PDB file of C-alpha atoms in Angstrom:
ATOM      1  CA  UNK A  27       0.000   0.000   0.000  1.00  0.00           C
ATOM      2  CA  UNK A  28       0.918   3.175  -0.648  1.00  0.00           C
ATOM      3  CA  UNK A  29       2.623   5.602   1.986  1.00  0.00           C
ATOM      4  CA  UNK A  30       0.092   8.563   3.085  1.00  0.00           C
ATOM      5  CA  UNK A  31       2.320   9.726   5.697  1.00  0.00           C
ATOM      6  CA  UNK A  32       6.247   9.634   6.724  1.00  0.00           C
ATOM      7  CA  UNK A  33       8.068  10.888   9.060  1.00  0.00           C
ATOM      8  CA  UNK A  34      11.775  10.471   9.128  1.00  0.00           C
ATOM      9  CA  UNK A  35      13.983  11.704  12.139  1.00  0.00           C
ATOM     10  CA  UNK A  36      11.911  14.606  13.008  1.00  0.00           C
ATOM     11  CA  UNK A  37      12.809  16.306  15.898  1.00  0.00           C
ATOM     12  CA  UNK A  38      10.973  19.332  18.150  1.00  0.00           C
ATOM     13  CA  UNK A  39      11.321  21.293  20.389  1.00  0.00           C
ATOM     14  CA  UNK A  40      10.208  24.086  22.592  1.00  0.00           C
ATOM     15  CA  UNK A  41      12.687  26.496  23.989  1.00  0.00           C
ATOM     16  CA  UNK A  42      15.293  24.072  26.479  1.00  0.00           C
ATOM     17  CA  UNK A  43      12.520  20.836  26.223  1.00  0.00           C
ATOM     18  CA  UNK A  44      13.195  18.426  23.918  1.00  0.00           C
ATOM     19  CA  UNK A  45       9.585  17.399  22.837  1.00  0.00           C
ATOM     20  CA  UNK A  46      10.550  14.943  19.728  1.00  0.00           C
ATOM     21  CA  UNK A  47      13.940  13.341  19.564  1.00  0.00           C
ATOM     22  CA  UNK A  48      13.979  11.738  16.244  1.00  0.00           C
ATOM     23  CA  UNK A  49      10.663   9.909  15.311  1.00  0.00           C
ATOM     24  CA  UNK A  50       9.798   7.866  12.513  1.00  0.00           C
ATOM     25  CA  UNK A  51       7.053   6.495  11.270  1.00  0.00           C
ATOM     26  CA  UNK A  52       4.962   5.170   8.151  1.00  0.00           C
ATOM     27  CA  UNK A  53       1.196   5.553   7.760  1.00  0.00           C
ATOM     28  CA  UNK A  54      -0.438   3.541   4.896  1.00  0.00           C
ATOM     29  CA  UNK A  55      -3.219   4.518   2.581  1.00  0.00           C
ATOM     30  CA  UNK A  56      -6.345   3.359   3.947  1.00  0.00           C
ATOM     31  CA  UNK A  57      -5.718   1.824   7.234  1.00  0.00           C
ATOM     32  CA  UNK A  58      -6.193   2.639  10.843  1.00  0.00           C
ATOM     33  CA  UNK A  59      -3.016   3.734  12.450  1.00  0.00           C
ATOM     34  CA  UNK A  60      -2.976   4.715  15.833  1.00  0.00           C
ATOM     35  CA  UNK A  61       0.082   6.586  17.905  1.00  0.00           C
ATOM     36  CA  UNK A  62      -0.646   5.461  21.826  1.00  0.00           C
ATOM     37  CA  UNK A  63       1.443   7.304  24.768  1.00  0.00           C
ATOM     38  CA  UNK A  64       0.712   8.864  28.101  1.00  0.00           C
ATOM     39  CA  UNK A  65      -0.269  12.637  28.259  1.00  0.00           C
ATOM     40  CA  UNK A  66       3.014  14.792  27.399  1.00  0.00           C
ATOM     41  CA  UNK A  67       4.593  12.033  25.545  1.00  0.00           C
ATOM     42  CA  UNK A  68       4.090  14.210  22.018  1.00  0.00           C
ATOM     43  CA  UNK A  69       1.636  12.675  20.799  1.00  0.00           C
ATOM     44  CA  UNK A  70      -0.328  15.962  19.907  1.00  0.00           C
ATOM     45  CA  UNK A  71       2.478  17.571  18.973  1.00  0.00           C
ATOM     46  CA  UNK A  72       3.177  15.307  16.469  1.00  0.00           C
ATOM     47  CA  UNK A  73      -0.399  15.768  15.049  1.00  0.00           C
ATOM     48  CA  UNK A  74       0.354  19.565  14.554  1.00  0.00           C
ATOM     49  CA  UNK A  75       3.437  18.438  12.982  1.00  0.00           C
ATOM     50  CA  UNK A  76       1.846  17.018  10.405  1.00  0.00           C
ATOM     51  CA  UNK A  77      -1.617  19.245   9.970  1.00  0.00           C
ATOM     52  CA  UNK A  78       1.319  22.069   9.284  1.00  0.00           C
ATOM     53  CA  UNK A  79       0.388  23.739  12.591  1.00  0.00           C
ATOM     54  CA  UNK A  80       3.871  23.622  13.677  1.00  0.00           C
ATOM     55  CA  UNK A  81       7.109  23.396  11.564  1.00  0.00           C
ATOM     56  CA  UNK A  82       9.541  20.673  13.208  1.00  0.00           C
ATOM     57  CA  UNK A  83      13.250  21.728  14.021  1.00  0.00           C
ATOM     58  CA  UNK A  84      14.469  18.714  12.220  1.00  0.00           C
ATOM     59  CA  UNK A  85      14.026  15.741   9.739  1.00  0.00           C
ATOM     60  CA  UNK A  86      11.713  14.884   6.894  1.00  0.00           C
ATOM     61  CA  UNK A  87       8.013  14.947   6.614  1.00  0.00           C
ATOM     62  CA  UNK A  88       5.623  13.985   3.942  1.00  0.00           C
ATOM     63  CA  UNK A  89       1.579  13.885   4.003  1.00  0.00           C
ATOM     64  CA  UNK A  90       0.262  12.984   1.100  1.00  0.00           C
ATOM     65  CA  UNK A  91      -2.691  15.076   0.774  1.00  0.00           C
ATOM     66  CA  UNK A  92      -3.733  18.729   0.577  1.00  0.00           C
ATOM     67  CA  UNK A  93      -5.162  20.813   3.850  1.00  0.00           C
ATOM     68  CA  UNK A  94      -8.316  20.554   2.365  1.00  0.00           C
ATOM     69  CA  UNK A  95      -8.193  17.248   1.902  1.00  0.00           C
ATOM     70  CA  UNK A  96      -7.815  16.280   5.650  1.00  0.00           C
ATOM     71  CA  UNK A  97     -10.176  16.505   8.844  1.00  0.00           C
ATOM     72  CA  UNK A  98      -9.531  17.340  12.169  1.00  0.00           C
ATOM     73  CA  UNK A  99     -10.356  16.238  15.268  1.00  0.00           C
ATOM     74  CA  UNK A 100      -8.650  18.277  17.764  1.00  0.00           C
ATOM     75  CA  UNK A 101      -8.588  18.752  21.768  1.00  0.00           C
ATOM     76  CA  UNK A 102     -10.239  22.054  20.945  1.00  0.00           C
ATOM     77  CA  UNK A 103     -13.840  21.514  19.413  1.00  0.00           C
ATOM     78  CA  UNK A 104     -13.309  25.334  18.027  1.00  0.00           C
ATOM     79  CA  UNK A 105     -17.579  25.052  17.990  1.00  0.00           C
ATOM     80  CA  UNK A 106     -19.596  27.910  17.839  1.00  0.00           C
ATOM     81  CA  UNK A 107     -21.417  27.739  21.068  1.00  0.00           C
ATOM     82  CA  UNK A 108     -24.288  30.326  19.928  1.00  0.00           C
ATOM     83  CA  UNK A 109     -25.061  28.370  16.830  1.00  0.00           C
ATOM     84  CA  UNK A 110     -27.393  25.417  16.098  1.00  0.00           C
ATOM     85  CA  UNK A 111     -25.822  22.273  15.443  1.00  0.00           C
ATOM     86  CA  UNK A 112     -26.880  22.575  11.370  1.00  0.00           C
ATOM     87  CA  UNK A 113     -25.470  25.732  11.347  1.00  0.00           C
ATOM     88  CA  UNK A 114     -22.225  25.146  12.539  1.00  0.00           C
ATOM     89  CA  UNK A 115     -21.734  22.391   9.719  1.00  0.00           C
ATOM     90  CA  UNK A 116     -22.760  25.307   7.266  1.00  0.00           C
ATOM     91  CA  UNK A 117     -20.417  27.511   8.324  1.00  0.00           C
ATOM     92  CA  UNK A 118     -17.875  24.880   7.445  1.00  0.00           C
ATOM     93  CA  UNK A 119     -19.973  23.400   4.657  1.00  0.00           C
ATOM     94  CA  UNK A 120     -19.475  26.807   3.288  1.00  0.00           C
ATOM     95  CA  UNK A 121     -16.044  27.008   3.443  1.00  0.00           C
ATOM     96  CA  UNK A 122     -14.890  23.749   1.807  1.00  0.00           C
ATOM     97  CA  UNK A 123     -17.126  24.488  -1.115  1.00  0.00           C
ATOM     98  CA  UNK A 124     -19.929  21.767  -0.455  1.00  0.00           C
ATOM     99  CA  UNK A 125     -23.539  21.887  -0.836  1.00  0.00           C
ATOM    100  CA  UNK A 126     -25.222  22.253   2.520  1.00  0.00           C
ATOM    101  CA  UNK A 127     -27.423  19.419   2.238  1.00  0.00           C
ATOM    102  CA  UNK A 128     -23.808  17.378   2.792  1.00  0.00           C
ATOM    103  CA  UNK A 129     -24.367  19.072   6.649  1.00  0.00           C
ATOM    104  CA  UNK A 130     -27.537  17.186   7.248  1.00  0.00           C
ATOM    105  CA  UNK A 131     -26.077  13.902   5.957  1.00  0.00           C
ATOM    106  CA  UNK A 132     -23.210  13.992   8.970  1.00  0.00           C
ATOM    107  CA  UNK A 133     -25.436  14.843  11.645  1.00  0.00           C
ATOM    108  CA  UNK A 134     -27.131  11.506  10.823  1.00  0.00           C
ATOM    109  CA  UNK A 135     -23.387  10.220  10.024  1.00  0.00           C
ATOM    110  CA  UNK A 136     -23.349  10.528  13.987  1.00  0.00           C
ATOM    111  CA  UNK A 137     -26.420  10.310  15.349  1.00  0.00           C
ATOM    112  CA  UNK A 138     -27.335  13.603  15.896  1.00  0.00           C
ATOM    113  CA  UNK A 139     -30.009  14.671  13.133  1.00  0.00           C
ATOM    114  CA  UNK A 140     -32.404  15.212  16.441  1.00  0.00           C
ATOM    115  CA  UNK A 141     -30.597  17.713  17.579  1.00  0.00           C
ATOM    116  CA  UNK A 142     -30.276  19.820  14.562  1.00  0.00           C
ATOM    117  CA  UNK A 143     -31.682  22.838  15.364  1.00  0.00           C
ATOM    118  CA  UNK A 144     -29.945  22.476  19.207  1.00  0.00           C
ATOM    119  CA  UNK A 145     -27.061  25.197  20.285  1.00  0.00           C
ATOM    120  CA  UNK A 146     -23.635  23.539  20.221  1.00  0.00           C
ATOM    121  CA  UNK A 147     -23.582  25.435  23.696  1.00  0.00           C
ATOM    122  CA  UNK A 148     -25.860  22.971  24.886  1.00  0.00           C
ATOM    123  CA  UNK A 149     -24.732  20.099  24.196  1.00  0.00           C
ATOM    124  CA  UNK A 150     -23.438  17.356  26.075  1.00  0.00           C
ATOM    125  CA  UNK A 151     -19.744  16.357  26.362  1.00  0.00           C
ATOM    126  CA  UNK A 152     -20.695  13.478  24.019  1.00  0.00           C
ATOM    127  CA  UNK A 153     -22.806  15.472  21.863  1.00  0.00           C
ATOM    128  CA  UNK A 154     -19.984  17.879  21.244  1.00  0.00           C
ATOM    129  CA  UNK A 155     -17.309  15.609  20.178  1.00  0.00           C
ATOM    130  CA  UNK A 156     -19.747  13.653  17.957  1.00  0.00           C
ATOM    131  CA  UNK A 157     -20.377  17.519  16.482  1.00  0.00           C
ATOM    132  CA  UNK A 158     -16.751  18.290  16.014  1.00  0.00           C
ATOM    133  CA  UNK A 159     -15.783  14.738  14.266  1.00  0.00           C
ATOM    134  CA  UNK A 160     -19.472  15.421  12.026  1.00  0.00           C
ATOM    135  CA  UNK A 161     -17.490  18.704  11.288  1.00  0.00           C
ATOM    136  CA  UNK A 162     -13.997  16.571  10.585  1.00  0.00           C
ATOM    137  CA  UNK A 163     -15.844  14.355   8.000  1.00  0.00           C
ATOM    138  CA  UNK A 164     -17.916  16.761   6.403  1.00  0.00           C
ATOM    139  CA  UNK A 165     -16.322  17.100   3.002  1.00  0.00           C
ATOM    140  CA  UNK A 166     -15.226  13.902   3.094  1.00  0.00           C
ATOM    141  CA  UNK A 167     -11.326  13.716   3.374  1.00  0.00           C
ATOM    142  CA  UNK A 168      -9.461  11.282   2.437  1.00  0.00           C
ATOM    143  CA  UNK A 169      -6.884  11.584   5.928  1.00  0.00           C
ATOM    144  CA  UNK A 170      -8.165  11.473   9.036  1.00  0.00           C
ATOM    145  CA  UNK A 171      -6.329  13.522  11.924  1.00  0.00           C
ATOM    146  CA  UNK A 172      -8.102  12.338  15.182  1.00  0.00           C
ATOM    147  CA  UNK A 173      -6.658  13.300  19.032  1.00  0.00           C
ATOM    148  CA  UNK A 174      -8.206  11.332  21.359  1.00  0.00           C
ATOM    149  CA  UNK A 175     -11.812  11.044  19.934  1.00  0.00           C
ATOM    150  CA  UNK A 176     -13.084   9.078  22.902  1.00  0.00           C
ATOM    151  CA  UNK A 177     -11.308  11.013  25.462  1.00  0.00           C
ATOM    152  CA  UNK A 178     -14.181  11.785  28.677  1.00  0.00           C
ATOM    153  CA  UNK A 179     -16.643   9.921  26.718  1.00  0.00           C
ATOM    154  CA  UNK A 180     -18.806   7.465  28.406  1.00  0.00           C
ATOM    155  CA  UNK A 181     -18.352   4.263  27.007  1.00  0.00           C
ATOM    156  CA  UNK A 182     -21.987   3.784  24.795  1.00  0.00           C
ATOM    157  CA  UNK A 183     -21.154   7.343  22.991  1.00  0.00           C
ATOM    158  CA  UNK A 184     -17.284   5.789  22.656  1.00  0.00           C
ATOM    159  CA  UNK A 185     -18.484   2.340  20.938  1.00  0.00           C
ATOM    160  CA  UNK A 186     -20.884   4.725  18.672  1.00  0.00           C
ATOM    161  CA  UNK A 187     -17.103   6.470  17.501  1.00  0.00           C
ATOM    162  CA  UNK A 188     -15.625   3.419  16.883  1.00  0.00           C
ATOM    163  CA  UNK A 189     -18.051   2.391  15.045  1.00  0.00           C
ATOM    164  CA  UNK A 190     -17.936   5.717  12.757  1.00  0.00           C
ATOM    165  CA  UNK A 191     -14.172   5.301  12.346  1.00  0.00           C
ATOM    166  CA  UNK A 192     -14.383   2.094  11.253  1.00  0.00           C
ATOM    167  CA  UNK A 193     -16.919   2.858   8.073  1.00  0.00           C
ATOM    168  CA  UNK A 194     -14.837   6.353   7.286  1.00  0.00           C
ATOM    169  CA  UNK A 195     -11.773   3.451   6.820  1.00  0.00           C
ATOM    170  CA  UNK A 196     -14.088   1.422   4.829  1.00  0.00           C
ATOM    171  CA  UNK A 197     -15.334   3.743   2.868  1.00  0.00           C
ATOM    172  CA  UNK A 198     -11.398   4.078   1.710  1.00  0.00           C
ATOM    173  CA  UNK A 199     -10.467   7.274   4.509  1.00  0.00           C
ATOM    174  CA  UNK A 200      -6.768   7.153   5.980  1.00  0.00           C
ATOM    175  CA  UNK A 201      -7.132   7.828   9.670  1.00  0.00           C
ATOM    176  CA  UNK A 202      -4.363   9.129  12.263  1.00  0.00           C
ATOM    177  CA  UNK A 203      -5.475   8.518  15.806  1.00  0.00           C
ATOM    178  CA  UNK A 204      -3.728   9.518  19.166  1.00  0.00           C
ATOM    179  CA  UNK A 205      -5.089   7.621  22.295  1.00  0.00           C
ATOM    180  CA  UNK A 206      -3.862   6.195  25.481  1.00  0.00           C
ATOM    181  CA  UNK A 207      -6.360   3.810  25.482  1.00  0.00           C
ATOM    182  CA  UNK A 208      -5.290   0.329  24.862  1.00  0.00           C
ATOM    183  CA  UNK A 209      -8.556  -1.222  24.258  1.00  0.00           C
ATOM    184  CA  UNK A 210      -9.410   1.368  21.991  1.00  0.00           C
ATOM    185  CA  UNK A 211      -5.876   0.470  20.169  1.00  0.00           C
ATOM    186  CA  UNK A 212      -6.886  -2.794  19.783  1.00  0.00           C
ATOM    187  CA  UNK A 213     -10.765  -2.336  18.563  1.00  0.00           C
ATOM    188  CA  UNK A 214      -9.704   0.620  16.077  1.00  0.00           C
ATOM    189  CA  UNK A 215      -5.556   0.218  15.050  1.00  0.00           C
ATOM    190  CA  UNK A 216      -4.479  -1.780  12.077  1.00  0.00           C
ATOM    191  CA  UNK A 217      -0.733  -0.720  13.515  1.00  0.00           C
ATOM    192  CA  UNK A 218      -0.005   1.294  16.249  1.00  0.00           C
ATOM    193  CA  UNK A 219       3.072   2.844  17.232  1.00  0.00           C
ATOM    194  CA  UNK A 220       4.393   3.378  20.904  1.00  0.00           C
ATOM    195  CA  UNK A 221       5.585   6.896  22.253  1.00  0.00           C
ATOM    196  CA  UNK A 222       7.027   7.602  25.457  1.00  0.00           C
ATOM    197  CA  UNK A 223       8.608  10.869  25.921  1.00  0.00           C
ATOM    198  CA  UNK A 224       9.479  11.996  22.058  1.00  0.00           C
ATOM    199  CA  UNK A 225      10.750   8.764  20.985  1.00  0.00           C
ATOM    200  CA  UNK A 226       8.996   5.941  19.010  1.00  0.00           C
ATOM    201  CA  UNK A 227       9.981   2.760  21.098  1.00  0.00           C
ATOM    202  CA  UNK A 228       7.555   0.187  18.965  1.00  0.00           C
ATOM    203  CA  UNK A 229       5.705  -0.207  15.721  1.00  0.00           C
ATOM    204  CA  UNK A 230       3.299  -2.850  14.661  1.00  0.00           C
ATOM    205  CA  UNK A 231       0.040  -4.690  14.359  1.00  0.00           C
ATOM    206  CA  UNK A 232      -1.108  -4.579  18.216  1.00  0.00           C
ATOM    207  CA  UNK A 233      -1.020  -8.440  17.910  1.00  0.00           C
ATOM    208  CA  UNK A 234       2.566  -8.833  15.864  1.00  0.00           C
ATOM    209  CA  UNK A 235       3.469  -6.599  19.286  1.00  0.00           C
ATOM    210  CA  UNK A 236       2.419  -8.867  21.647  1.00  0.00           C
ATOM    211  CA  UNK A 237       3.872 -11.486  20.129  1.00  0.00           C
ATOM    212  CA  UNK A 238       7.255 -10.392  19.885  1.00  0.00           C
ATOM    213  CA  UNK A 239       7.151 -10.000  23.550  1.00  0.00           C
ATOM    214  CA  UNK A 240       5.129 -13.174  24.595  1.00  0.00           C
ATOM    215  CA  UNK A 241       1.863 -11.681  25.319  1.00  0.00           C
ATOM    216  CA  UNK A 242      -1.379 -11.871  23.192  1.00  0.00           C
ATOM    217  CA  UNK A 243      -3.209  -9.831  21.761  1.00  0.00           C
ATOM    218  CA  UNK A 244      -5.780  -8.342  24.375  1.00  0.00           C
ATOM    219  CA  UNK A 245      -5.776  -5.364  26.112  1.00  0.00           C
ATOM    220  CA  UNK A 246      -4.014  -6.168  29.429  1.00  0.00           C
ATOM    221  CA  UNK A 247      -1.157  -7.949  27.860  1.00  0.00           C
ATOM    222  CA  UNK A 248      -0.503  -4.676  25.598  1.00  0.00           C
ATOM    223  CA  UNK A 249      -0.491  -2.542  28.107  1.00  0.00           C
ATOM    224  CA  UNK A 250       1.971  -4.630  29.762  1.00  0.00           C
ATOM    225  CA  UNK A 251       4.445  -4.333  26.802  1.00  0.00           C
ATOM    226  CA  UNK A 252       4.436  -0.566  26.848  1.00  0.00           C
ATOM    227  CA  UNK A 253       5.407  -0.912  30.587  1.00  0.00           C
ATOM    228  CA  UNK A 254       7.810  -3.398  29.901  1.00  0.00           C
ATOM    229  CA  UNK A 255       9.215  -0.760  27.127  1.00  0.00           C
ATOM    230  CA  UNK A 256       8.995   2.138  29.143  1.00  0.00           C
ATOM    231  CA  UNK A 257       8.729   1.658  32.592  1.00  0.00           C
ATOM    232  CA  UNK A 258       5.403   3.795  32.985  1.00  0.00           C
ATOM    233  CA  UNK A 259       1.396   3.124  32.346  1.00  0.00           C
ATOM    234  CA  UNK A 260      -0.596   4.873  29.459  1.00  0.00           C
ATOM    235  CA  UNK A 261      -2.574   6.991  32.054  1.00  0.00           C
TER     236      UNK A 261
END
């Protein structure tokens, strides 16, 4: 498969802090690829990296398709609070050039045609995120930039995400996922790679992982490799 992402040596950092110390790492067209690490490992920063919101201090970088070919999923919602659901999507719908009636179609995309007409300010937690990643998918990109989509979600609204990610890959979408949620690795990731503290310390099917180390592939036993690697848990 072809490469829609590579990153060779790339280094960051922010003033004395070293934030990335030479990462690399392939993404391939049309799979799942997740990047799992505990908070401040640079996972996000690698995701600005590569949506061009931050220029690295070193090494190569290539993502094979334009700005407005991608959708984001940030920490950030960026939602207009004051605005209806529907009319948030046609303030973006408006921007990427697509008809409007593509806005309708993602709020059913994600369950949330019923609340329409509903302020973003309003919304749940759930509600919100399942807004923003309507938003992401939208104009229907062909690279997926997702940072921890399931982050504070309970876990009915979480399955519902999975469950969207998984027909965006199907329906031929490349998606980028952070998370420090093994289980979510493991339901979602085609490969994963492991980050602790700027440095990519393993890359690989979640099972092909496992096995190198003597575990299998569930959810406990991955989460013991990354301590075994690292010396620290995801959380």
């Amino acid at each position: 498969m072809e490469a829609m992402i590579e990153m060779n040596r790339v280094m960051k950092r922010f003033g004395e802090q070293t934030v990335l110390s030479c990462v690399t790492l392939e993404v391939r067209e049309g799979e799942i690829f997740g990047l799992l690490g505990p908070s401040g490992a640079g996972k996000t920063t690698i995701i600005n990296i590569l949506t061009r919101q931050l220029d690295a201090d070193g090494g190569g970088i290539f993502v094979g398709v334009a700005p407005f070919e991608t959708g984001l999923l940030l920490d950030e919602d960026g939602l207009f609070a004051r605005l209806s659901c529907i009319e948030n999507l046609y303030v973006f719908a408006d921007i990427y050039g697509v008809s409007r009636h593509k806005a309708l179609e993602a709020l059913r995309g994600v369950g949330l045609q019923d609340a329409a007409k509903k302020p973003a300010g309003k919304l749940s937690r759930g509600m919100r995120q399942r807004l923003a990643l309507a938003r992401a998918i939208l104009h229907e990109p062909k690279m997926l930039f997702l940072d921890e989509p399931t982050s504070g979600l309970d876990p009915a609204t979480a399955r519902g995400i999975h469950k969207l990610i998984m027909r965006l890959r199907e329906g031929g979408a490349t998606v980028f996922l952070t998370t420090h949620n093994m289980e979510e690795a493991v339901i979602l990731c085609d490969r994963v790679a492991l980050l602790h503290k700027g440095d990519i310390v393993e890359e690989g099917a979640p099972a092909e992982i496992c096995a190198r180390y003597g575990a299998v592939k569930t959810v406990p036993d991955l989460e013991s490799v990354f301590i075994k690697l690292t010396g620290v848990t995801l959380e």
